[in-house]
Amino acid sequence: MDHAIEEQLGIQNVNILKKGVLDSDEGKLFLKFGEEDLVKGEFESLKAIQASGTIQCPKPFGIVQRNGNFALVTSYIEFQHRKDWAKFGNLLARMHKTNSDLLLALEQRSRLLSFNSEISEDSLHLEQEEGTAKFGFHLPTCCGRIPQENEWTDDWTKFFICHRLKPQLDRLIEEHNVRELIDHSDQLYRKTEKLLNCRQSIQPALVHGDLWGGNWSMCLSGEDTEPIVFDPSSSYSDPEFEFGIMQMFGGWTQYFEEEYDKIMGKSDGRHERVALYELYHNLNHWNHFGGSYRNSSMNLLRRIIG
């Protein structure tokens, strides 16, 4: 793949150091192989996280293709092992807030233009992203190896049911004919609508999407260490969606929650909603790894529907 990187991405003097790690004029590179949907989704997710200007992530250089194989090329990160949960909470909240800040700036700009006819949009010299008022993403992303559809949707509840929850249930029912899922799916959808009713006014937030403890660490940044996230499966979603996979694999610390809530605030009922988002990830793991996740999925489902 070294020659493909030089030819397709224009990065020069690429040399293999060890499996998946290369040297180049751009510094050390990391090579991640995968199906086309996976590497394209991760590439675009990293670009979105990087563009937020908040939490660090590996720099995405591009995707190379050779002999039918696809690989994502990013900067190589030397990890530091002591995690700073407080700093992580602060930076993750800033990433989650970025889109709402862009939407607010757009609203203020529109209001200024409507109130003052002598000001033209060109005269404001604004070169910034405008944010998105819809939930979704501009291409499918993979949480694991299964692609997630991210069709742009105005309503979070509809997006979560149609593009997250239902595809997982349908796949399990089709492949394993799980009677209890068939019997309780309609009840789960109704309870989901009830639990998410209070989230109808939220603005979409850019989320990592697969932020368990193994997908974030610390790295050197100057003389300090900073949190860094990787292996994303991003979308514009309810920011609380992020906590489902975190809850599933160990949760978070009080320091994280305090710093996060200083920026994002905390709404009543978060615990119940996070359980719903955790169910999604359990179902996804059931689809990936089989029956070892059946009990955790069914226990969560029963708890949610009461």
GROMACS .gro file of C-alpha atoms in nm:
model
  306
    1MET     CA    1   0.000   0.000   0.000
    2ASP     CA    2   0.299   0.237   0.031
    3HIS     CA    3   0.306   0.306  -0.344
    4ALA     CA    4  -0.073   0.346  -0.350
    5ILE     CA    5  -0.050   0.611  -0.077
    6GLU     CA    6   0.209   0.804  -0.277
    7GLU     CA    7   0.014   0.776  -0.601
    8GLN     CA    8  -0.341   0.831  -0.470
    9LEU     CA    9  -0.284   1.076  -0.184
   10GLY     CA   10   0.032   1.252  -0.299
   11ILE     CA   11   0.218   1.179   0.025
   12GLN     CA   12   0.587   1.133  -0.048
   13ASN     CA   13   0.864   0.907   0.083
   14VAL     CA   14   0.630   0.648   0.234
   15ASN     CA   15   0.815   0.361   0.402
   16ILE     CA   16   0.673   0.069   0.597
   17LEU     CA   17   0.791   0.063   0.959
   18LYS     CA   18   0.577  -0.226   1.076
   19LYS     CA   19   0.234  -0.370   1.000
   20GLY     CA   20  -0.011  -0.082   0.969
   21VAL     CA   21   0.249   0.187   1.054
   22LEU     CA   22   0.443   0.386   0.797
   23ASP     CA   23   0.683   0.679   0.783
   24SER     CA   24   0.645   0.962   0.533
   25ASP     CA   25   0.702   1.331   0.468
   26GLU     CA   26   0.383   1.388   0.670
   27GLY     CA   27   0.528   1.201   0.967
   28LYS     CA   28   0.416   0.862   1.092
   29LEU     CA   29   0.100   0.725   0.932
   30PHE     CA   30  -0.149   0.464   1.048
   31LEU     CA   31  -0.318   0.234   0.799
   32LYS     CA   32  -0.658   0.080   0.881
   33PHE     CA   33  -0.807  -0.177   0.644
   34GLY     CA   34  -1.179  -0.245   0.615
   35GLU     CA   35  -1.484  -0.265   0.394
   36GLU     CA   36  -1.555   0.037   0.177
   37ASP     CA   37  -1.852   0.157   0.389
   38LEU     CA   38  -1.647   0.133   0.708
   39VAL     CA   39  -1.340   0.326   0.594
   40LYS     CA   40  -1.542   0.593   0.410
   41GLY     CA   41  -1.768   0.645   0.710
   42GLU     CA   42  -1.475   0.669   0.948
   43PHE     CA   43  -1.288   0.907   0.718
   44GLU     CA   44  -1.583   1.146   0.699
   45SER     CA   45  -1.644   1.112   1.074
   46LEU     CA   46  -1.284   1.210   1.150
   47LYS     CA   47  -1.313   1.506   0.912
   48ALA     CA   48  -1.625   1.628   1.095
   49ILE     CA   49  -1.465   1.590   1.438
   50GLN     CA   50  -1.150   1.766   1.322
   51ALA     CA   51  -1.355   2.049   1.169
   52SER     CA   52  -1.529   2.107   1.503
   53GLY     CA   53  -1.202   2.240   1.642
   54THR     CA   54  -1.271   2.086   1.983
   55ILE     CA   55  -1.143   1.743   2.084
   56GLN     CA   56  -0.844   1.593   1.906
   57CYS     CA   57  -0.861   1.301   1.666
   58PRO     CA   58  -0.613   1.143   1.423
   59LYS     CA   59  -0.567   1.357   1.113
   60PRO     CA   60  -0.749   1.187   0.822
   61PHE     CA   61  -0.539   1.200   0.503
   62GLY     CA   62  -0.764   0.992   0.281
   63ILE     CA   63  -0.859   0.648   0.156
   64VAL     CA   64  -0.650   0.431  -0.073
   65GLN     CA   65  -0.769   0.140  -0.281
   66ARG     CA   66  -0.560  -0.142  -0.422
   67ASN     CA   67  -0.665  -0.478  -0.565
   68GLY     CA   68  -1.014  -0.438  -0.422
   69ASN     CA   69  -0.886  -0.359  -0.072
   70PHE     CA   70  -0.963  -0.031   0.105
   71ALA     CA   71  -0.755   0.139   0.372
   72LEU     CA   72  -0.796   0.459   0.571
   73VAL     CA   73  -0.477   0.663   0.615
   74THR     CA   74  -0.446   0.880   0.925
   75SER     CA   75  -0.173   1.029   1.138
   76TYR     CA   76  -0.016   0.787   1.385
   77ILE     CA   77  -0.079   0.866   1.752
   78GLU     CA   78   0.149   0.787   2.044
   79PHE     CA   79  -0.092   0.727   2.331
   80GLN     CA   80  -0.045   0.831   2.692
   81HIS     CA   81  -0.218   0.598   2.933
   82ARG     CA   82  -0.341   0.813   3.224
   83LYS     CA   83  -0.687   0.939   3.129
   84ASP     CA   84  -0.805   1.287   3.228
   85TRP     CA   85  -1.181   1.240   3.265
   86ALA     CA   86  -1.252   1.603   3.355
   87LYS     CA   87  -1.078   1.738   3.046
   88PHE     CA   88  -1.246   1.472   2.835
   89GLY     CA   89  -1.589   1.577   2.963
   90ASN     CA   90  -1.518   1.941   2.885
   91LEU     CA   91  -1.396   1.879   2.531
   92LEU     CA   92  -1.666   1.626   2.443
   93ALA     CA   93  -1.930   1.876   2.555
   94ARG     CA   94  -1.769   2.143   2.337
   95MET     CA   95  -1.785   1.910   2.039
   96HIS     CA   96  -2.151   1.831   2.113
   97LYS     CA   97  -2.228   2.203   2.135
   98THR     CA   98  -2.054   2.305   1.814
   99ASN     CA   99  -2.351   2.251   1.583
  100SER     CA  100  -2.597   2.439   1.806
  101ASP     CA  101  -2.348   2.728   1.820
  102LEU     CA  102  -2.335   2.733   1.440
  103LEU     CA  103  -2.715   2.730   1.417
  104LEU     CA  104  -2.735   3.015   1.669
  105ALA     CA  105  -2.483   3.218   1.469
  106LEU     CA  106  -2.685   3.157   1.153
  107GLU     CA  107  -3.004   3.268   1.326
  108GLN     CA  108  -2.838   3.585   1.454
  109ARG     CA  109  -2.699   3.661   1.110
  110SER     CA  110  -3.040   3.612   0.950
  111ARG     CA  111  -3.203   3.833   1.211
  112LEU     CA  112  -2.946   4.106   1.154
  113LEU     CA  113  -3.003   4.095   0.779
  114SER     CA  114  -3.382   4.104   0.817
  115PHE     CA  115  -3.375   4.403   1.055
  116ASN     CA  116  -3.123   4.609   0.860
  117SER     CA  117  -3.184   4.623   0.487
  118GLU     CA  118  -2.864   4.824   0.433
  119ILE     CA  119  -2.650   4.526   0.535
  120SER     CA  120  -2.584   4.266   0.269
  121GLU     CA  121  -2.476   3.913   0.338
  122ASP     CA  122  -2.160   3.974   0.133
  123SER     CA  123  -2.069   4.268   0.354
  124LEU     CA  124  -2.060   4.046   0.662
  125HIS     CA  125  -1.767   3.852   0.514
  126LEU     CA  126  -1.871   3.534   0.692
  127GLU     CA  127  -1.695   3.220   0.584
  128GLN     CA  128  -1.825   2.960   0.827
  129GLU     CA  129  -2.021   2.643   0.833
  130GLU     CA  130  -2.391   2.692   0.886
  131GLY     CA  131  -2.461   2.378   1.088
  132THR     CA  132  -2.742   2.134   1.031
  133ALA     CA  133  -3.094   2.139   1.173
  134LYS     CA  134  -3.150   1.775   1.073
  135PHE     CA  135  -3.050   1.446   1.232
  136GLY     CA  136  -2.832   1.209   1.032
  137PHE     CA  137  -2.510   1.223   0.833
  138HIS     CA  138  -2.417   1.263   0.469
  139LEU     CA  139  -2.323   0.895   0.422
  140PRO     CA  140  -2.362   0.564   0.605
  141THR     CA  141  -2.129   0.493   0.896
  142CYS     CA  142  -2.043   0.161   1.059
  143CYS     CA  143  -2.064   0.088   1.430
  144GLY     CA  144  -1.861  -0.230   1.407
  145ARG     CA  145  -1.894  -0.380   1.060
  146ILE     CA  146  -2.269  -0.323   1.010
  147PRO     CA  147  -2.353  -0.007   0.814
  148GLN     CA  148  -2.592   0.241   0.974
  149GLU     CA  149  -2.820   0.438   0.746
  150ASN     CA  150  -2.807   0.809   0.823
  151GLU     CA  151  -3.080   0.956   0.604
  152TRP     CA  152  -3.137   1.319   0.703
  153THR     CA  153  -3.445   1.341   0.925
  154ASP     CA  154  -3.620   1.638   1.088
  155ASP     CA  155  -3.730   1.447   1.397
  156TRP     CA  156  -3.493   1.274   1.642
  157THR     CA  157  -3.745   1.012   1.757
  158LYS     CA  158  -3.818   0.913   1.399
  159PHE     CA  159  -3.446   0.900   1.316
  160PHE     CA  160  -3.361   0.686   1.618
  161ILE     CA  161  -3.643   0.438   1.560
  162CYS     CA  162  -3.611   0.414   1.180
  163HIS     CA  163  -3.232   0.428   1.141
  164ARG     CA  164  -3.100   0.284   1.467
  165LEU     CA  165  -3.343   0.072   1.669
  166LYS     CA  166  -3.563  -0.091   1.403
  167PRO     CA  167  -3.282  -0.211   1.172
  168GLN     CA  168  -3.118  -0.393   1.463
  169LEU     CA  169  -3.444  -0.556   1.572
  170ASP     CA  170  -3.539  -0.648   1.215
  171ARG     CA  171  -3.199  -0.810   1.157
  172LEU     CA  172  -3.224  -1.019   1.475
  173ILE     CA  173  -3.581  -1.123   1.399
  174GLU     CA  174  -3.494  -1.216   1.040
  175GLU     CA  175  -3.177  -1.409   1.122
  176HIS     CA  176  -3.267  -1.563   1.458
  177ASN     CA  177  -3.650  -1.550   1.473
  178VAL     CA  178  -3.639  -1.430   1.836
  179ARG     CA  179  -3.999  -1.470   1.950
  180GLU     CA  180  -3.975  -1.226   2.239
  181LEU     CA  181  -3.844  -0.951   2.011
  182ILE     CA  182  -4.134  -1.011   1.772
  183ASP     CA  183  -4.384  -0.997   2.059
  184HIS     CA  184  -4.246  -0.681   2.222
  185SER     CA  185  -4.116  -0.470   1.932
  186ASP     CA  186  -4.432  -0.259   1.895
  187GLN     CA  187  -4.441  -0.200   2.270
  188LEU     CA  188  -4.075  -0.093   2.260
  189TYR     CA  189  -4.140   0.155   1.978
  190ARG     CA  190  -4.428   0.311   2.174
  191LYS     CA  191  -4.215   0.338   2.488
  192THR     CA  192  -3.933   0.489   2.281
  193GLU     CA  193  -4.166   0.760   2.153
  194LYS     CA  194  -4.271   0.834   2.510
  195LEU     CA  195  -3.915   0.846   2.645
  196LEU     CA  196  -3.791   1.070   2.364
  197ASN     CA  197  -4.090   1.304   2.358
  198CYS     CA  198  -3.907   1.558   2.575
  199ARG     CA  199  -3.614   1.560   2.327
  200GLN     CA  200  -3.817   1.695   2.036
  201SER     CA  201  -3.677   2.046   2.079
  202ILE     CA  202  -3.311   1.948   2.099
  203GLN     CA  203  -3.071   2.051   1.826
  204PRO     CA  204  -2.862   1.786   1.653
  205ALA     CA  205  -2.514   1.735   1.798
  206LEU     CA  206  -2.213   1.586   1.626
  207VAL     CA  207  -2.144   1.262   1.815
  208HIS     CA  208  -1.856   1.018   1.794
  209GLY     CA  209  -2.108   0.734   1.794
  210ASP     CA  210  -1.893   0.449   1.929
  211LEU     CA  211  -1.726   0.612   2.226
  212TRP     CA  212  -1.654   0.322   2.458
  213GLY     CA  213  -1.340   0.341   2.671
  214GLY     CA  214  -1.122   0.177   2.407
  215ASN     CA  215  -1.194   0.451   2.153
  216TRP     CA  216  -1.048   0.743   2.346
  217SER     CA  217  -0.717   0.800   2.514
  218MET     CA  218  -0.464   1.075   2.580
  219CYS     CA  219  -0.187   1.207   2.357
  220LEU     CA  220   0.092   1.461   2.383
  221SER     CA  221   0.003   1.812   2.273
  222GLY     CA  222   0.301   2.040   2.319
  223GLU     CA  223   0.415   1.990   2.676
  224ASP     CA  224   0.072   1.878   2.794
  225THR     CA  225  -0.152   1.577   2.733
  226GLU     CA  226  -0.494   1.605   2.572
  227PRO     CA  227  -0.783   1.362   2.519
  228ILE     CA  228  -0.803   1.214   2.171
  229VAL     CA  229  -1.085   1.012   2.013
  230PHE     CA  230  -1.060   0.762   1.727
  231ASP     CA  231  -1.256   0.491   1.540
  232PRO     CA  232  -1.568   0.712   1.517
  233SER     CA  233  -1.908   0.631   1.371
  234SER     CA  234  -2.044   0.983   1.365
  235SER     CA  235  -2.383   1.135   1.306
  236TYR     CA  236  -2.581   1.438   1.411
  237SER     CA  237  -2.789   1.296   1.694
  238ASP     CA  238  -2.916   1.355   2.044
  239PRO     CA  239  -2.593   1.427   2.237
  240GLU     CA  240  -2.710   1.182   2.504
  241PHE     CA  241  -2.688   0.906   2.243
  242GLU     CA  242  -2.312   0.915   2.308
  243PHE     CA  243  -2.363   0.781   2.660
  244GLY     CA  244  -2.528   0.454   2.556
  245ILE     CA  245  -2.204   0.279   2.455
  246MET     CA  246  -2.017   0.447   2.742
  247GLN     CA  247  -2.270   0.311   2.992
  248MET     CA  248  -2.245  -0.033   2.837
  249PHE     CA  249  -1.870  -0.051   2.893
  250GLY     CA  250  -1.792   0.096   3.232
  251GLY     CA  251  -1.969   0.432   3.241
  252TRP     CA  252  -1.788   0.753   3.331
  253THR     CA  253  -1.658   0.937   3.635
  254GLN     CA  254  -1.813   1.214   3.842
  255TYR     CA  255  -1.543   1.452   3.715
  256PHE     CA  256  -1.643   1.382   3.356
  257GLU     CA  257  -2.013   1.441   3.426
  258GLU     CA  258  -1.954   1.763   3.619
  259GLU     CA  259  -1.745   1.917   3.341
  260TYR     CA  260  -1.978   1.794   3.068
  261ASP     CA  261  -2.290   1.929   3.240
  262LYS     CA  262  -2.132   2.272   3.295
  263ILE     CA  263  -2.149   2.319   2.918
  264MET     CA  264  -2.438   2.101   2.803
  265GLY     CA  265  -2.661   2.100   3.110
  266LYS     CA  266  -2.858   1.798   3.228
  267SER     CA  267  -3.221   1.714   3.157
  268ASP     CA  268  -3.450   1.505   3.375
  269GLY     CA  269  -3.484   1.146   3.262
  270ARG     CA  270  -3.132   1.112   3.121
  271HIS     CA  271  -3.084   0.777   3.292
  272GLU     CA  272  -3.390   0.623   3.120
  273ARG     CA  273  -3.294   0.761   2.781
  274VAL     CA  274  -2.936   0.639   2.813
  275ALA     CA  275  -3.070   0.290   2.892
  276LEU     CA  276  -3.259   0.307   2.561
  277TYR     CA  277  -2.942   0.407   2.376
  278GLU     CA  278  -2.752   0.134   2.559
  279LEU     CA  279  -3.011  -0.114   2.433
  280TYR     CA  280  -2.931  -0.012   2.077
  281HIS     CA  281  -2.564  -0.096   2.128
  282ASN     CA  282  -2.648  -0.427   2.297
  283LEU     CA  283  -2.866  -0.522   2.000
  284ASN     CA  284  -2.584  -0.418   1.767
  285HIS     CA  285  -2.339  -0.638   1.959
  286TRP     CA  286  -2.590  -0.925   1.950
  287ASN     CA  287  -2.600  -0.889   1.572
  288HIS     CA  288  -2.220  -0.882   1.559
  289PHE     CA  289  -2.118  -1.142   1.815
  290GLY     CA  290  -2.420  -1.366   1.865
  291GLY     CA  291  -2.602  -1.494   2.169
  292SER     CA  292  -2.353  -1.375   2.432
  293TYR     CA  293  -2.537  -1.040   2.418
  294ARG     CA  294  -2.887  -1.188   2.419
  295ASN     CA  295  -2.942  -1.175   2.796
  296SER     CA  296  -2.814  -0.819   2.840
  297SER     CA  297  -3.030  -0.705   2.547
  298MET     CA  298  -3.345  -0.875   2.670
  299ASN     CA  299  -3.296  -0.759   3.030
  300LEU     CA  300  -3.261  -0.399   2.913
  301LEU     CA  301  -3.561  -0.429   2.682
  302ARG     CA  302  -3.782  -0.564   2.962
  303ARG     CA  303  -3.664  -0.291   3.198
  304ILE     CA  304  -3.741  -0.020   2.942
  305ILE     CA  305  -4.090  -0.135   2.853
  306GLY     CA  306  -4.168  -0.200   3.220
   0.00000   0.00000   0.00000
